[in-house]
Coordinates of C-alpha atoms in Angstrom, one line a residue:
M1 CA 0.0 -0.1 0.2
A2 CA 1.3 3.2 -1.1
L3 CA 2.0 5.8 1.9
L4 CA 0.0 8.4 0.1
Q5 CA -2.9 7.6 -2.1
F6 CA -5.0 9.6 -4.6
T7 CA -9.1 9.1 -3.8
E8 CA -12.1 10.9 -4.8
K9 CA -11.6 13.2 -1.7
G10 CA -8.3 14.0 -2.0
I11 CA -4.5 13.0 -1.1
F12 CA -5.0 10.1 1.6
C13 CA -2.7 8.6 4.1
E14 CA -4.7 5.7 5.1
I15 CA -2.2 4.7 8.1
A16 CA -2.8 8.2 9.8
N17 CA -6.4 8.7 8.4
V18 CA -5.5 12.2 7.4
Y19 CA -5.9 13.9 3.8
I20 CA -3.6 16.6 2.3
D21 CA -5.5 19.5 0.8
P22 CA -8.8 17.4 0.4
W23 CA -11.5 18.8 -2.2
K24 CA -14.2 16.9 -0.4
P25 CA -15.0 17.3 3.3
V26 CA -13.2 14.9 5.6
D27 CA -12.4 14.5 9.4
Y28 CA -8.8 15.5 9.3
A29 CA -7.2 17.8 6.6
I30 CA -3.5 18.9 6.6
I31 CA -3.4 22.3 4.2
T32 CA -0.4 23.3 2.3
H33 CA -1.7 27.0 1.8
A34 CA -4.7 29.1 2.1
H35 CA -5.8 29.4 -1.6
A36 CA -9.3 28.3 -2.0
D37 CA -8.4 25.2 -4.3
H38 CA -6.3 23.8 -1.7
S39 CA -8.1 25.1 1.6
R40 CA -11.7 24.4 1.4
W41 CA -14.5 24.3 3.7
G42 CA -16.3 21.5 5.3
N43 CA -13.6 19.4 7.1
K44 CA -14.0 18.7 10.7
F45 CA -10.3 19.5 11.5
Y46 CA -7.5 21.5 9.8
L47 CA -3.8 21.7 10.2
S48 CA -1.9 24.6 8.6
H49 CA 1.3 26.6 9.0
H50 CA 0.8 29.3 11.4
L51 CA 0.7 32.1 8.8
S52 CA -2.0 30.5 6.9
K53 CA -4.2 29.8 10.1
P54 CA -5.6 33.5 10.2
I55 CA -6.3 33.6 6.6
I56 CA -7.9 30.2 6.6
R57 CA -10.1 31.1 9.5
H58 CA -11.2 34.4 7.7
R59 CA -12.2 32.5 4.3
L60 CA -13.8 29.4 5.8
G61 CA -15.4 31.1 9.3
S62 CA -14.3 31.5 12.7
D63 CA -15.7 28.5 14.0
I64 CA -13.6 25.9 12.2
Q65 CA -11.4 23.8 14.3
I66 CA -7.7 24.5 13.1
E67 CA -4.2 23.9 14.6
S68 CA -0.9 25.2 13.1
M69 CA 2.7 24.5 12.9
E70 CA 5.9 26.1 12.0
Y71 CA 8.3 24.9 9.3
G72 CA 10.4 21.9 10.6
E73 CA 8.0 21.0 13.5
H74 CA 6.9 17.7 13.6
K75 CA 3.4 15.9 14.5
T76 CA 3.0 12.0 14.7
I77 CA -0.2 10.6 13.7
N78 CA -0.5 6.9 14.5
G79 CA 3.0 6.5 13.8
V80 CA 3.2 8.6 10.8
D81 CA 5.5 11.6 11.0
F82 CA 4.0 14.8 9.2
S83 CA 6.1 18.1 9.0
F84 CA 6.0 21.3 6.8
Y85 CA 8.8 22.7 4.8
P86 CA 8.7 26.1 3.0
A87 CA 7.1 26.3 -0.6
G88 CA 7.8 29.8 -1.5
H89 CA 4.5 30.1 -3.3
I90 CA 2.7 32.6 -1.2
I91 CA 2.9 33.7 2.7
G92 CA 2.5 30.6 5.0
S93 CA 2.6 27.9 2.0
A94 CA 4.3 24.6 2.9
Q95 CA 5.3 21.3 1.6
V96 CA 4.0 18.4 3.6
R97 CA 6.7 15.9 4.2
V98 CA 5.3 12.6 5.2
A99 CA 7.4 9.8 6.7
Y100 CA 6.9 6.4 7.9
K101 CA 9.2 3.3 8.6
G102 CA 12.0 4.9 6.6
E103 CA 9.8 6.0 3.5
V104 CA 9.5 9.5 2.8
W105 CA 7.0 11.3 0.6
V106 CA 6.7 15.2 0.0
A107 CA 3.3 16.7 -1.1
S108 CA 4.8 19.9 -2.8
G109 CA 1.2 21.7 -3.2
D110 CA 2.2 24.9 -5.2
Y111 CA 5.5 26.3 -5.3
K112 CA 8.2 28.7 -6.6
L113 CA 12.0 28.8 -6.3
E114 CA 12.2 32.5 -6.7
D115 CA 12.5 34.4 -3.5
D116 CA 10.1 36.9 -3.7
G117 CA 11.4 38.7 -0.5
F118 CA 8.0 38.2 1.2
S119 CA 7.1 34.6 1.3
T120 CA 9.5 32.1 3.1
P121 CA 11.8 30.7 0.3
F122 CA 11.2 27.2 -1.1
E123 CA 13.3 24.6 0.7
P124 CA 13.9 21.3 -1.1
V125 CA 13.1 18.3 0.8
R126 CA 15.0 14.7 0.1
C127 CA 12.3 11.9 -0.2
N128 CA 11.6 8.8 -2.2
T129 CA 8.4 10.1 -4.1
F130 CA 7.6 13.9 -4.8
I131 CA 4.3 15.3 -5.6
T132 CA 4.4 18.0 -7.7
E133 CA 2.5 20.3 -9.9
C134 CA 3.4 21.4 -13.3
T135 CA 1.1 24.3 -13.9
F136 CA 3.7 25.8 -16.3
G137 CA 5.2 22.6 -17.2
L138 CA 6.4 23.6 -20.9
P139 CA 9.9 24.9 -21.9
V140 CA 8.4 28.2 -23.1
F141 CA 7.8 29.1 -19.6
K142 CA 11.0 30.7 -18.3
W143 CA 10.5 33.7 -15.8
Q144 CA 12.7 36.7 -16.1
D145 CA 14.2 38.2 -12.8
Q146 CA 11.5 39.7 -11.0
K147 CA 13.5 42.9 -10.4
E148 CA 13.2 43.5 -14.1
V149 CA 9.5 42.9 -14.1
F150 CA 8.9 45.4 -11.3
E151 CA 11.2 48.0 -13.3
E152 CA 8.8 47.4 -16.1
I153 CA 5.9 47.9 -14.0
N154 CA 7.2 51.1 -12.4
I155 CA 8.1 52.6 -15.8
W156 CA 4.6 52.1 -16.9
W157 CA 3.2 53.5 -13.7
R158 CA 5.3 56.6 -14.0
K159 CA 4.3 57.2 -17.7
N160 CA 0.7 56.8 -16.6
K161 CA 1.1 59.3 -13.7
A162 CA 2.6 61.8 -16.1
E163 CA -0.4 61.6 -18.3
D164 CA -2.9 62.0 -15.1
K165 CA -3.9 58.4 -15.6
V166 CA -4.7 55.9 -12.9
T167 CA -2.9 52.7 -13.1
I168 CA -4.9 49.5 -12.4
L169 CA -2.6 46.2 -11.9
T170 CA -4.6 43.0 -10.9
G171 CA -3.1 40.3 -8.7
Y172 CA -5.1 37.8 -6.6
S173 CA -5.9 39.0 -3.2
L174 CA -3.8 36.4 -1.5
G175 CA -0.2 36.0 -2.5
K176 CA 0.2 38.0 -6.0
A177 CA -1.2 41.4 -4.5
Q178 CA 1.0 41.6 -1.5
R179 CA 3.9 40.4 -4.0
L180 CA 3.1 43.6 -6.0
I181 CA 2.8 45.7 -2.9
Q182 CA 6.3 45.0 -2.0
G183 CA 7.8 45.2 -5.3
I184 CA 6.8 48.3 -6.6
D185 CA 8.4 51.7 -6.0
P186 CA 6.1 53.3 -3.4
S187 CA 7.9 56.6 -4.0
I188 CA 6.0 57.1 -7.4
G189 CA 2.6 57.8 -5.8
R190 CA -0.2 56.3 -3.5
V191 CA -1.1 52.8 -3.8
F192 CA -4.8 51.8 -3.4
T193 CA -6.4 48.4 -2.9
H194 CA -9.8 46.7 -3.5
G195 CA -11.3 45.6 -0.6
A196 CA -10.7 42.0 -0.9
I197 CA -7.1 42.6 -0.9
E198 CA -7.1 45.1 1.7
K199 CA -8.9 42.6 4.0
T200 CA -6.1 40.1 3.3
N201 CA -3.5 42.9 4.0
E202 CA -5.1 43.5 7.5
I203 CA -5.1 40.0 8.4
I204 CA -1.3 39.9 7.5
R205 CA -0.3 42.8 9.2
D206 CA -2.1 41.7 12.3
M207 CA 0.2 38.7 12.5
G208 CA 3.3 41.2 12.6
V209 CA 4.3 41.0 8.9
E210 CA 5.3 44.3 7.4
L211 CA 3.6 45.5 4.3
N212 CA 3.9 48.7 2.4
E213 CA 1.5 51.2 3.1
T214 CA -1.9 50.8 1.1
T215 CA -5.3 52.5 1.1
Y216 CA -8.3 50.9 0.8
V217 CA -10.7 52.3 -2.2
R218 CA -13.6 53.4 -0.1
P219 CA -16.6 55.0 -1.6
E220 CA -16.2 58.4 0.1
I221 CA -12.7 58.8 -1.6
N222 CA -12.7 61.9 -4.2
K223 CA -12.3 60.6 -7.5
N224 CA -9.2 63.2 -8.0
E225 CA -7.2 61.4 -5.2
Y226 CA -6.7 58.5 -7.7
K227 CA -4.9 60.6 -10.2
G228 CA -1.5 59.0 -10.9
A229 CA -2.1 56.4 -8.4
L230 CA -1.8 52.7 -8.5
V231 CA -4.8 50.6 -7.6
I232 CA -4.2 46.8 -7.1
A233 CA -7.3 44.9 -7.8
P234 CA -8.3 41.2 -8.1
P235 CA -8.9 39.8 -11.8
S236 CA -12.5 39.5 -10.7
A237 CA -12.9 43.5 -10.7
L238 CA -12.1 43.9 -14.2
G239 CA -14.9 45.1 -16.5
T240 CA -17.2 46.0 -13.3
S241 CA -18.7 49.1 -12.3
W242 CA -16.2 49.0 -9.5
Q243 CA -13.5 49.8 -12.1
K244 CA -15.4 52.7 -13.9
K245 CA -14.5 55.2 -11.0
F246 CA -10.8 55.2 -11.9
Q247 CA -11.4 56.9 -15.5
P248 CA -9.0 57.5 -17.2
F249 CA -7.1 54.4 -16.6
E250 CA -4.7 51.9 -17.9
V251 CA -5.0 48.0 -16.9
G252 CA -2.2 45.7 -16.4
I253 CA -2.2 42.0 -15.7
A254 CA 0.6 40.2 -13.7
S255 CA 0.6 36.6 -14.6
G256 CA 2.7 33.6 -15.8
W257 CA 0.3 33.4 -18.7
M258 CA 1.5 36.8 -19.8
K259 CA 4.0 34.5 -21.3
M260 CA 1.7 33.9 -24.1
R261 CA 0.0 36.5 -26.4
G262 CA -3.5 34.7 -26.4
P263 CA -4.5 35.4 -22.8
R264 CA -3.6 39.1 -22.6
R265 CA -5.4 39.6 -25.9
R266 CA -8.7 38.0 -24.7
R267 CA -8.6 40.2 -21.6
S268 CA -8.1 43.2 -23.7
V269 CA -5.7 44.9 -21.2
D270 CA -3.0 47.5 -21.8
R271 CA -0.1 45.8 -20.4
G272 CA 0.9 42.1 -19.5
F273 CA 3.8 41.4 -17.0
V274 CA 5.1 38.0 -16.7
L275 CA 5.0 37.4 -13.0
S276 CA 3.9 34.1 -11.3
D277 CA 3.7 32.4 -7.9
H278 CA 4.3 29.1 -9.6
A279 CA 7.7 27.3 -10.7
D280 CA 8.5 27.7 -14.2
W281 CA 9.9 24.9 -16.4
E282 CA 13.6 25.4 -15.1
G283 CA 12.3 25.7 -11.5
L284 CA 10.0 22.5 -11.7
N285 CA 13.0 20.5 -13.0
T286 CA 15.6 22.0 -10.4
A287 CA 13.1 21.1 -7.6
I288 CA 12.7 17.8 -8.5
K289 CA 16.4 17.1 -9.0
A290 CA 16.9 18.5 -5.4
T291 CA 14.7 16.1 -3.9
E292 CA 16.9 13.0 -4.9
C293 CA 13.6 11.2 -5.5
E294 CA 12.9 8.0 -7.1
K295 CA 9.6 8.6 -8.4
V296 CA 7.6 11.9 -9.2
I297 CA 3.7 12.0 -9.4
V298 CA 2.5 14.8 -11.5
T299 CA -0.9 16.6 -10.8
H300 CA -2.3 19.8 -12.2
G301 CA -0.8 21.4 -15.2
Y302 CA 0.8 20.1 -18.5
T303 CA 0.7 16.6 -16.9
N304 CA 1.0 14.6 -20.1
I305 CA 4.0 16.7 -21.5
F306 CA 5.9 17.0 -18.3
S307 CA 5.5 13.5 -17.5
K308 CA 7.0 12.5 -20.7
W309 CA 10.0 14.7 -20.3
L310 CA 10.8 13.2 -17.0
N311 CA 10.5 9.7 -18.0
D312 CA 12.8 10.5 -21.1
Q313 CA 15.1 12.0 -18.2
G314 CA 14.9 8.2 -16.7
I315 CA 12.8 9.5 -13.8
A316 CA 9.9 7.3 -12.9
T317 CA 6.5 9.1 -13.0
Q318 CA 2.7 8.9 -12.9
I319 CA -0.1 11.4 -13.4
E320 CA -3.0 11.8 -11.0
A321 CA -6.1 13.9 -11.4
T322 CA -6.7 16.5 -8.7
E323 CA -9.3 19.5 -8.2
F324 CA -6.3 21.8 -7.8
E325 CA -6.4 24.7 -10.3
G326 CA -2.9 26.1 -10.6
E327 CA -2.8 29.8 -11.7
V328 CA -5.9 30.5 -13.5
L329 CA -6.2 33.5 -15.6
E330 CA -10.1 33.7 -16.0
E331 CA -10.4 33.6 -12.2
T332 CA -13.1 34.7 -9.8
E333 CA -12.5 36.2 -6.4
N334 CA -13.9 33.1 -4.5
S335 CA -11.5 30.8 -6.0
D336 CA -8.2 32.7 -5.7
A337 CA -5.5 30.3 -7.0
T338 CA -2.5 32.3 -8.2

């Protein structure tokens, strides 16, 4: 019997009677991070990293039963050792190491290798079997250094400010939005945020995590105050009446999908910036190599292509279906999954 199995409810450790990121309600759920496709409502008990706990409570309800652990801390359930290691995806994101009688599996959740200066950087964990996403599992996906991306954003913002335009930049309310807030040059002008993002910011600040200054877009704010400012909003805000108050404006999207022309054209935006909280092709391969694993289980993304590539490199692989979404461009706020 495999240490971890893929079932209709999620990734299951039968020995411990525990699930990792289940997509249907279970008794005991270990959560890799607080995005909605990995942290779902209805479980009787949750275990997460301590930086994910308040966000999960906010999203799922204050009455849920949830405990938390630090990176490197261990919890033993029926002889099975569970521990968290940084995934670098968003704040509080964790890989779950599962060990039993000398066998080690790692469920990585979502991850990226580039240190964004805000999330705890990815840490490779040696294991026998590694469960990986491959959202951007094609060679075409190669991320440029984030410093270069933010310089492009800053140049665009300065241009818009000189033209008395508002700069609207979209990013998911948890993860991408905070990365944008920390990465841009705040000396250019004021930074306003959509309510969904500002609420998440408040939770993060309440945990003692520092964030650059932002202002919530309140109805009573005079329209003139937005001139030359940067407004960070979730993708779901585009094309809504909420957006109209900022005219004249230009709109940009920060996403790994901006590496391809089609998604940007479909969204009819002015600028696309290639910035993802998921590993690119090189990052996926580097992470897998660093684990020294004997087997890789590929979940969401370009599973067939990436699995074939790994097999060609002499790495045993299998594909498993999940309900994880990766980075979805046509996203709604209820399923933030950057």
